[in-house]
Coordinates of C-alpha atoms in Angstrom, one line a residue:
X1167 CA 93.0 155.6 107.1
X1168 CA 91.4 156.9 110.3
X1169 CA 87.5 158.3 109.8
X1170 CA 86.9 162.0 110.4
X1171 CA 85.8 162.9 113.8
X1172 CA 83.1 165.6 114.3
X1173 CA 80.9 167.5 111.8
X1174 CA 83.8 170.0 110.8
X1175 CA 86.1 167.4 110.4
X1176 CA 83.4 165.4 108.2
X1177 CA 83.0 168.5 106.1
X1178 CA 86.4 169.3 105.3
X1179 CA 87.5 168.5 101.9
X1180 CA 90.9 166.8 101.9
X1181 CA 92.8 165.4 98.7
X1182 CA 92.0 162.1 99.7
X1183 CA 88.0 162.1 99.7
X1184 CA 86.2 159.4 97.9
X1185 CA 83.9 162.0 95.8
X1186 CA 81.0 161.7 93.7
X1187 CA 80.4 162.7 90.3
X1188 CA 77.4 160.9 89.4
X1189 CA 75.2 159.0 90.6
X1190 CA 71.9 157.8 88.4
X1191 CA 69.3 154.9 88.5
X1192 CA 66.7 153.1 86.1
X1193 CA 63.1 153.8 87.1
X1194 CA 62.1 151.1 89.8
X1195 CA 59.0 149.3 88.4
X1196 CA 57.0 146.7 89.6
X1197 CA 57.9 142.8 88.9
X1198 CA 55.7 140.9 87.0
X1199 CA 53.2 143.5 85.7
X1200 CA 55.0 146.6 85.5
X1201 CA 56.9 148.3 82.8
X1202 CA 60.3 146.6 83.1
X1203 CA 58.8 143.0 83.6
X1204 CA 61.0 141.6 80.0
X1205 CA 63.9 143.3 81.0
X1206 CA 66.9 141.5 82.5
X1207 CA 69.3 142.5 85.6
X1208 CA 72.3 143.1 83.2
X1209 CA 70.1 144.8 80.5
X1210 CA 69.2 147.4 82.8
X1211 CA 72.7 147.6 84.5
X1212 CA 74.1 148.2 81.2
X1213 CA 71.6 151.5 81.3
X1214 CA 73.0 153.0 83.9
X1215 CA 76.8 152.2 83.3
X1216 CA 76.3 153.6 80.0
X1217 CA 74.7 156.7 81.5
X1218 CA 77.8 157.0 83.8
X1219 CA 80.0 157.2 80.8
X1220 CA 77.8 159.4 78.6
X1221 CA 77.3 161.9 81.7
X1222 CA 81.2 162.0 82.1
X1223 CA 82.1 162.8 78.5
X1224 CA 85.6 164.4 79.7
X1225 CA 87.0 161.3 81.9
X1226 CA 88.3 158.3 79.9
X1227 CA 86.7 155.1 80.2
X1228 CA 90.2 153.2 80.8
X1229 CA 90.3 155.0 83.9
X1230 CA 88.3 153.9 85.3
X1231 CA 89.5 151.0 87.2
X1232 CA 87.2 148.3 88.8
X1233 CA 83.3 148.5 89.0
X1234 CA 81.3 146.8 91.7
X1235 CA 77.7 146.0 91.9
X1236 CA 75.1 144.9 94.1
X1237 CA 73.4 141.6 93.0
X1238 CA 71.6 138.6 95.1
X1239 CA 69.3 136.8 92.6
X1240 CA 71.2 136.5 89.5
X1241 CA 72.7 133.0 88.3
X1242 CA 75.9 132.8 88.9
X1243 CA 75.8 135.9 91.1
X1244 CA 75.5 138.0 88.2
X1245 CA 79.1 137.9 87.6
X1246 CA 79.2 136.6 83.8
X1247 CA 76.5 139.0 82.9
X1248 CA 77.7 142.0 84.2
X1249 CA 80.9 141.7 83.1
X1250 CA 79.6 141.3 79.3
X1251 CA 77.2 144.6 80.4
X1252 CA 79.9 146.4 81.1
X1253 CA 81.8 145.5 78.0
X1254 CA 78.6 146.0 75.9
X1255 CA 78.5 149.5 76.0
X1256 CA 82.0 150.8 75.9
X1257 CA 84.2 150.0 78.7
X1258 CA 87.8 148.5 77.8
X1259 CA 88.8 145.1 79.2
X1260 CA 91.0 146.6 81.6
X1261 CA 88.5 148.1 83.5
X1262 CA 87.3 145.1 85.9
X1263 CA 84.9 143.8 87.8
X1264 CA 83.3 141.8 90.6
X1265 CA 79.7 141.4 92.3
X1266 CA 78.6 142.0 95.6
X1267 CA 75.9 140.1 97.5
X1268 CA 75.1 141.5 101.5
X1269 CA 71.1 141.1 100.5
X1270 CA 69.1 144.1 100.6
X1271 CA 72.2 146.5 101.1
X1272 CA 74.2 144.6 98.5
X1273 CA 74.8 148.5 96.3
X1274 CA 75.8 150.2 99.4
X1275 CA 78.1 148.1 100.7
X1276 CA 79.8 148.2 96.7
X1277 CA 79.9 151.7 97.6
X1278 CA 81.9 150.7 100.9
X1279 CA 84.0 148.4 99.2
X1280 CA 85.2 150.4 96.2
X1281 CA 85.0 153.6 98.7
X1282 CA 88.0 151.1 100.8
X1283 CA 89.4 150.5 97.4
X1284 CA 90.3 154.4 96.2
X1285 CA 91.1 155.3 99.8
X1286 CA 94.3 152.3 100.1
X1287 CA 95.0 153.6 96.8
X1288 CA 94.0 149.9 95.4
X1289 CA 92.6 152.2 92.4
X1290 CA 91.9 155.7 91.9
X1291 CA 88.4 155.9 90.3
X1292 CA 85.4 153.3 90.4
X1293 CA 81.7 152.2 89.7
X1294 CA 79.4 151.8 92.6
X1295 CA 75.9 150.1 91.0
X1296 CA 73.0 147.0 91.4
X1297 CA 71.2 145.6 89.3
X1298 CA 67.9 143.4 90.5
X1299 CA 65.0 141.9 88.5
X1300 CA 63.1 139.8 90.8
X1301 CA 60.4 139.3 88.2
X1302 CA 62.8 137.0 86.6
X1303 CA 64.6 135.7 89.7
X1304 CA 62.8 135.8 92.9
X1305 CA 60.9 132.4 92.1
X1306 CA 62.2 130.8 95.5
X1307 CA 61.4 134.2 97.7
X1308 CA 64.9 134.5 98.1
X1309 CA 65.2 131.2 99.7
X1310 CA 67.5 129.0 99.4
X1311 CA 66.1 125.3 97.9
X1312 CA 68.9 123.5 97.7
X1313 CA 70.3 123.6 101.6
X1314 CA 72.7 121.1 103.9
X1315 CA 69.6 119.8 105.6
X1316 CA 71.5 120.0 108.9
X1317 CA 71.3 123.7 108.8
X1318 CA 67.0 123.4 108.8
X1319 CA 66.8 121.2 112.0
X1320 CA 69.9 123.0 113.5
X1321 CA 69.2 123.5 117.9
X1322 CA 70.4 126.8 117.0
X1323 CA 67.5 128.7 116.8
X1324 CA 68.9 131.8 114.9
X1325 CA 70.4 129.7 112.5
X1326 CA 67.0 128.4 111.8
X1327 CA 65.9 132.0 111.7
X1328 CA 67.8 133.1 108.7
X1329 CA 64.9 131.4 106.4
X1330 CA 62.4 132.7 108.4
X1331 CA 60.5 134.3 105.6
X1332 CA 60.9 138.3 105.7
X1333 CA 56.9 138.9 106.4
X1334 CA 57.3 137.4 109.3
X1335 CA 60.1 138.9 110.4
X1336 CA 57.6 142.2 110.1
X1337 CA 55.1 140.7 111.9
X1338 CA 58.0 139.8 115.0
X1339 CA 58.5 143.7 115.0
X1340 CA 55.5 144.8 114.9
X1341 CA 54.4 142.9 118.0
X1342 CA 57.8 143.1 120.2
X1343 CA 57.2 146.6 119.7
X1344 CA 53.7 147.8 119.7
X1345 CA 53.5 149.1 116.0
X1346 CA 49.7 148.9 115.2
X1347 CA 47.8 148.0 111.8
X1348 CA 46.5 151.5 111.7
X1349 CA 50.3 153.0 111.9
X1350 CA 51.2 150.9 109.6
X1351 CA 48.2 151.6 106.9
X1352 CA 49.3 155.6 108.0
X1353 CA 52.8 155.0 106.8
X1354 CA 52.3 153.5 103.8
X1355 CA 49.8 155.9 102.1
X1356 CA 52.4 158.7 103.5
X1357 CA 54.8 157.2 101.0
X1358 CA 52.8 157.0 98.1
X1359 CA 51.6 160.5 99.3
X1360 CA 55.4 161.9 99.2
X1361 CA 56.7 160.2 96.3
X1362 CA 53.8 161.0 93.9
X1363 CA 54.5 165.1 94.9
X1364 CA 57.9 164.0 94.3
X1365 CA 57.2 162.5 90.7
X1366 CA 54.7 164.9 90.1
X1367 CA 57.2 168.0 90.6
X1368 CA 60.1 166.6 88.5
X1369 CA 62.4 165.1 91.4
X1370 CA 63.1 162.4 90.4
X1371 CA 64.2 163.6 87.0
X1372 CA 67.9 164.2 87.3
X1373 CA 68.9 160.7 89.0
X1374 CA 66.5 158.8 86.5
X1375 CA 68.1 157.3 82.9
X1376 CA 65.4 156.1 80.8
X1377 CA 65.3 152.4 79.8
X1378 CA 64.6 151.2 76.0
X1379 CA 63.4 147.9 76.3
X1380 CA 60.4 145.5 75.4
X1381 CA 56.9 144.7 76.7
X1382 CA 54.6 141.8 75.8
X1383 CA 50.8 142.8 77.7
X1384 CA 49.8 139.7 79.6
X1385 CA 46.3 139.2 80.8
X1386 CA 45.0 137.7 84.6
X1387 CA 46.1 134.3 83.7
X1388 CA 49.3 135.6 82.1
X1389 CA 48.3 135.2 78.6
X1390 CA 49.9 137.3 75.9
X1391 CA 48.1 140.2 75.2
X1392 CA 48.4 141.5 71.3
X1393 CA 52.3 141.8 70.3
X1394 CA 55.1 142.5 71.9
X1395 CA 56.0 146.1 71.9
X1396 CA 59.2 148.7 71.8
X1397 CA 58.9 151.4 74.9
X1398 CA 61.0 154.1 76.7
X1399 CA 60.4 154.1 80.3
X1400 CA 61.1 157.2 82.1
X1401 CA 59.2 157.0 85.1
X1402 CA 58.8 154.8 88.4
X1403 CA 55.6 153.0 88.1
X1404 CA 54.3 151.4 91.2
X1405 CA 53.4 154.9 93.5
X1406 CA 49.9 154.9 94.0
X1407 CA 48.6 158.1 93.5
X1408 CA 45.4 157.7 94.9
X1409 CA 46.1 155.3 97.9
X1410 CA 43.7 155.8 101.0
X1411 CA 44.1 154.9 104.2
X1412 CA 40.3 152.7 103.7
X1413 CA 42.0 151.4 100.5
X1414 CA 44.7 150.0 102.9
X1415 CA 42.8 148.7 105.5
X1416 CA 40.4 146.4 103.6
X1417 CA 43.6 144.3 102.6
X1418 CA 44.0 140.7 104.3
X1419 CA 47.5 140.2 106.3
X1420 CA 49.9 139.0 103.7
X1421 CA 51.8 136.9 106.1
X1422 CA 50.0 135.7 109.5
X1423 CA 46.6 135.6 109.6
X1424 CA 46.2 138.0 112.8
X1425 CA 49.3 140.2 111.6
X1426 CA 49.4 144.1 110.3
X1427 CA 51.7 143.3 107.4
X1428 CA 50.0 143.7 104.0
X1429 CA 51.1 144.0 100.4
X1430 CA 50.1 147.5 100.8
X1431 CA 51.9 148.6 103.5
X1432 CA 55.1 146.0 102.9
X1433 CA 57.9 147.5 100.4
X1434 CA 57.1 146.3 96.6
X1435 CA 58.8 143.5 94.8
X1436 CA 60.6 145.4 91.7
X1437 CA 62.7 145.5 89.0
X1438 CA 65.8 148.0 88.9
X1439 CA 69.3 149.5 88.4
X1440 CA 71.7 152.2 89.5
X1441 CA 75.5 153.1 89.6
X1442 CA 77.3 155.8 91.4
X1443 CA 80.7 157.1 89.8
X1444 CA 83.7 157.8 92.6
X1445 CA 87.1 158.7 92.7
X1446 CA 89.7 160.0 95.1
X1447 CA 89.6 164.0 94.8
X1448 CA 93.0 164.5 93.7
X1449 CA 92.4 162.2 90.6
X1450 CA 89.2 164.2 90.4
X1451 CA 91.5 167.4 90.0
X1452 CA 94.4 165.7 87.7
X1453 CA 91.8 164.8 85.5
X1454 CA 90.1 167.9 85.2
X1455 CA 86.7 167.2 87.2
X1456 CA 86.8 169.2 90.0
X1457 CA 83.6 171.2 89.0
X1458 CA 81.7 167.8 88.5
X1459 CA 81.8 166.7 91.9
X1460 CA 78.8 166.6 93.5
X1461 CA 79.7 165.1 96.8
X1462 CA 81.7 162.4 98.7
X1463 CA 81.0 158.9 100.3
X1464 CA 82.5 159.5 103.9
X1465 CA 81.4 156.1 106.1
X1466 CA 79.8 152.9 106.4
X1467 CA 79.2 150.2 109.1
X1468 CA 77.5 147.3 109.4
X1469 CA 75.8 145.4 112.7
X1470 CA 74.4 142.3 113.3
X1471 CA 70.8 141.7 115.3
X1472 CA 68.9 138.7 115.7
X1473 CA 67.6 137.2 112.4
X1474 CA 63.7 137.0 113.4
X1475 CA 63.8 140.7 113.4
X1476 CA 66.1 142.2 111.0
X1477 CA 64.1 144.9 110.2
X1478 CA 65.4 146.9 113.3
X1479 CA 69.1 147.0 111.8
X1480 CA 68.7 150.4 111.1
X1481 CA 68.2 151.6 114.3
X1482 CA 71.2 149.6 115.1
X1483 CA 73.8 150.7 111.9
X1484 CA 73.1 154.0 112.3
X1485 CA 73.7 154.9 116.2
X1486 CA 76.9 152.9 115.7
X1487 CA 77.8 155.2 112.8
X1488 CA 77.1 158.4 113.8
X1489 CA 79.5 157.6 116.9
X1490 CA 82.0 156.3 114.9
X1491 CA 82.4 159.9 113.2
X1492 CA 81.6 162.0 116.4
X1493 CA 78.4 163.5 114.9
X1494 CA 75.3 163.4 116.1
X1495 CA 71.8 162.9 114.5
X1496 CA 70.7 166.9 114.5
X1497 CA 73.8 167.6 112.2
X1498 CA 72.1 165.2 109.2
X1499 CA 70.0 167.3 107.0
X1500 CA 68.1 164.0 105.5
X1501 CA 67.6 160.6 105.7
X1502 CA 66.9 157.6 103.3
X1503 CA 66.0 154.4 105.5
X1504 CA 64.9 152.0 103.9
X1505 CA 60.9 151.2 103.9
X1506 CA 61.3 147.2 103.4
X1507 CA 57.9 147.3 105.5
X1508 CA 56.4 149.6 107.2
X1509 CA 56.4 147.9 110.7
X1510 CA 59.9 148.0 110.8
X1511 CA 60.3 151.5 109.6
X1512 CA 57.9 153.3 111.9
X1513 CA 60.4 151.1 115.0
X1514 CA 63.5 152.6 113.5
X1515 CA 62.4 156.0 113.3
X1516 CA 61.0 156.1 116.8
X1517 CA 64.0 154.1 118.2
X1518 CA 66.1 156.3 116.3
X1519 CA 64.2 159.5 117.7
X1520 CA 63.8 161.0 114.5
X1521 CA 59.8 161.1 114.8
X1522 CA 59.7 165.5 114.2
X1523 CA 62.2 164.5 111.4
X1524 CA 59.7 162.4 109.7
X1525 CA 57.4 165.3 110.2
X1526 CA 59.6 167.7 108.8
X1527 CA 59.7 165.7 105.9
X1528 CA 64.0 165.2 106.9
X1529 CA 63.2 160.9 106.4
X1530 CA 62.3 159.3 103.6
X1531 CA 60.9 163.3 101.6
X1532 CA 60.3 161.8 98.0
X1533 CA 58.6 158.4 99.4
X1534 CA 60.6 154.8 100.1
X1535 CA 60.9 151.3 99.5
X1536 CA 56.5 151.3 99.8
X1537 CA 55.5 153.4 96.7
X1538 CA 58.9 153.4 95.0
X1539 CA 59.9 150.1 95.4
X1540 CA 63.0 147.3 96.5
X1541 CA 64.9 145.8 94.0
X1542 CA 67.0 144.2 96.3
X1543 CA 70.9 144.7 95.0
X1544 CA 70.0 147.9 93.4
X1545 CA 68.5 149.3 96.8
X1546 CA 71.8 150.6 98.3
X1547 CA 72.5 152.3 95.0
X1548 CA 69.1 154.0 94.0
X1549 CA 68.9 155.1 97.7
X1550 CA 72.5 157.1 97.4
X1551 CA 70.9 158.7 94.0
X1552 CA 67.9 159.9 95.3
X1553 CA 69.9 161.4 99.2
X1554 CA 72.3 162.9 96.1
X1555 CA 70.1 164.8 93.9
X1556 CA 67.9 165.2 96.9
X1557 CA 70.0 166.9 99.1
X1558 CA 71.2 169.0 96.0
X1559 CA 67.5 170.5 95.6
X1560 CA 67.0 171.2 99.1
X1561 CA 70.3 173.5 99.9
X1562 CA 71.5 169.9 102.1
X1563 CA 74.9 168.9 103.0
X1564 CA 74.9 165.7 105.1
X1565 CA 72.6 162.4 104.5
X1566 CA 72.4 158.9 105.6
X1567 CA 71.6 155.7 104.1
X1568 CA 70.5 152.6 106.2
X1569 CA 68.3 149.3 105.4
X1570 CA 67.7 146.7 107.3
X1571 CA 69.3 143.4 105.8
X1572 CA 67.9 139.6 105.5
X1573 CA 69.3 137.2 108.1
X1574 CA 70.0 140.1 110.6
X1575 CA 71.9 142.6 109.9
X1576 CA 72.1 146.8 109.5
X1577 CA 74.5 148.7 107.1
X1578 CA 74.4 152.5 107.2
X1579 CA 76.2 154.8 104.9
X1580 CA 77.4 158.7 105.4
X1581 CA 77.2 161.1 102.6
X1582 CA 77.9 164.7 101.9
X1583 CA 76.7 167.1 99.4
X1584 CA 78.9 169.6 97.9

């Protein structure tokens, strides 16, 4: 099916939309120390598909066909377990499933891939979700330790560069393109800055599902503390509310010793979930959930760039997108890219010329990947829930979704607001 061409066109609502009726996540926590440290991928996938279901009280579990999600750490690829998550809490076995696994942008491009599904009428309605815990997964960085040894002496330098460790990477940006300590620092405590207004004024609220899990305290050393304990968590809990720029500038280079990348201003390591509900919008009207749509999925793309500086995917994905639909970037009323470190973002939004837009608070309003987080497969997925509900507050109609993706790559997903 051919993509709309031009805002009006991307506007229009035609029977064969992929739309939107819901679209929630966990709250992203720190791994290791933060509230959802015990809890496991599927465990908190289960949250959110449940959530789906509950929020959706008049459409029938069976029909919902097939459910994708977003996953690169889990054994197995996550497969086994979320397939007994999703059977867990309610859905029939006729409802199926698979996991996706394009790194950082692994829960958008399940959004792409189910979106492809509804539209060559391979199903009718579907789950779009992720599910990360990279406290109990990302032991090997997200390198690969058991490797054809050919492949790490290859003559092929990008080959070699795909295991190039993502700080670096940063560092590689931030020097090809003059983006400064100081910017960086600037960046970072903007994020905090925008998602603790944001957390502090409810907006988060609607896309969040709270999680009912267990916490054991460990000390320094990672001694249990006291017992373990029962908690709800309701709230994302690595913003820093009073981060400083001097707070940010005392830290030491995370990655090179003469670099600007820091643990402060580099996205955080976290655990997290999140699933978006679609469905073609004439099964939407046969089944009596018109008035429950809250938008559609329109486009995605994908583009390769050298793997020693992914991080400027975005500024890649996007341009490509936009042209692909005949739009340009003053009809987009906001814009999620994501923050996996702050070198890289500040590039894309200057390459991208959206610098007044980050101004305007158009980029990134409620905070990114820096105070809230990147829990890798569930990125794609909480990004979509916060443009969603965001663009919902603010009056919005069209947003974008872009990351930059491990190995070098760019995705970037369109999305309107109804």
């Amino acid at each position: 099916m051919a993509l709309p061409k031009g805002l009006s066109a991307v506007l229009v609502r035609s029977p064969s939309d992929t739309v939107i009726l819901s679209s929630f996540r966990t709250p992203i926590c720190r791994s290791y120390r933060g509230q959802l440290k015990d809890a496991y991928p599927e465990e908190l996938l289960s949250v959110v598909l449940r959530a789906t279901l509950d929020a959706n009280p008049n459409l029938p579990p069976e029909s919902i066909n097939d459910v994708a999600v977003g996953v690169v750490l889990s054994e197995l690829g996550g497969s086994k377990a979320a397939r007994m998550a999703l059977n867990h809490v309610g859905f029939p076995n006729s409802t199926s499933l698979y996991t996706v696994n394009r790194a950082c942008s692994s829960s958008l491009q399940s959004m792409a891939t189910i979106s492809a599904q509804i539209r060559s009428e391979m199903i009718g309605v579907g789950i779009a979700a992720g599910m990360e815990s990279m406290t109990r997964n990302y032991g090997s960085k997200a390198i690969p330790v058991d490797l054809w040894p050919e492949l790490k002496k290859s003559e092929v330098k990008d080959a070699r560069d795909c295991i190039m460790p993502m700080g670096l990477t940063s560092e590689n940006v931030a020097r090809r393109y003059k983006v400064g300590r100081k910017e960086q620092d600037e960046f970072a405590v903007e994020s905090h800055r925008r998602a603790a207004r944001a957390q502090d004024q409810g907006s988060f609220d609607q896309e969040i599902v709270p999680v009912h899990t267990r916490f054991q305290e460990i000390d320094k050393q990672g001694n249990k503390v006291g017992d373990e304990k029962q908690i709800e968590v309701r709230k994302d809990d690595g913003i820093r509310t009073n981060a400083t720029l001097e707070a940010l500038a005392k830290l030491k280079p995370a990655f090179k010793e003469d670099g600007g990348s820091t643990a402060g201003n580099s996205s955080q390591v976290s655990d997290g979930a999140a699933a978006t509900l679609l469905m073609r919008r004439s099964t939407a009207a046969e089944l009596g959930l018109t008035s429950s749509i809250l938008g559609k999925f329109v486009a995605a793309t994908t583009v390769g760039c050298a793997p020693d500086e992914m991080g400027i995917g975005p500024a890649l994905a996007i341009p490509k997108l936009l042209g692909q639909l005949d739009i340009e970037a003053k009809d987009v009323d906001r814009w999620e890219i994501n923050e996996a470190f702050a070198s890289q973002a500040i590039y894309c939004v200057r390459e991208l010329g959206l610098e007044k837009e980050w101004e305007q608070g158009k980029v990134n309003p409620d905070g990114g990947a820096i105070a809230l987080g990147h829990p890798l497969g569930a990125t794609g997925a909480r990004m979509t829930a916060t443009l969603m509900h965001g663009l919902g507050r603010s009056g919005g109609e069209v947003g974008v979704v872009s990351m930059c993706i491990g190995t070098g790559m760019g995705m970037a997903g369109l999305f309107v607001r109804e």
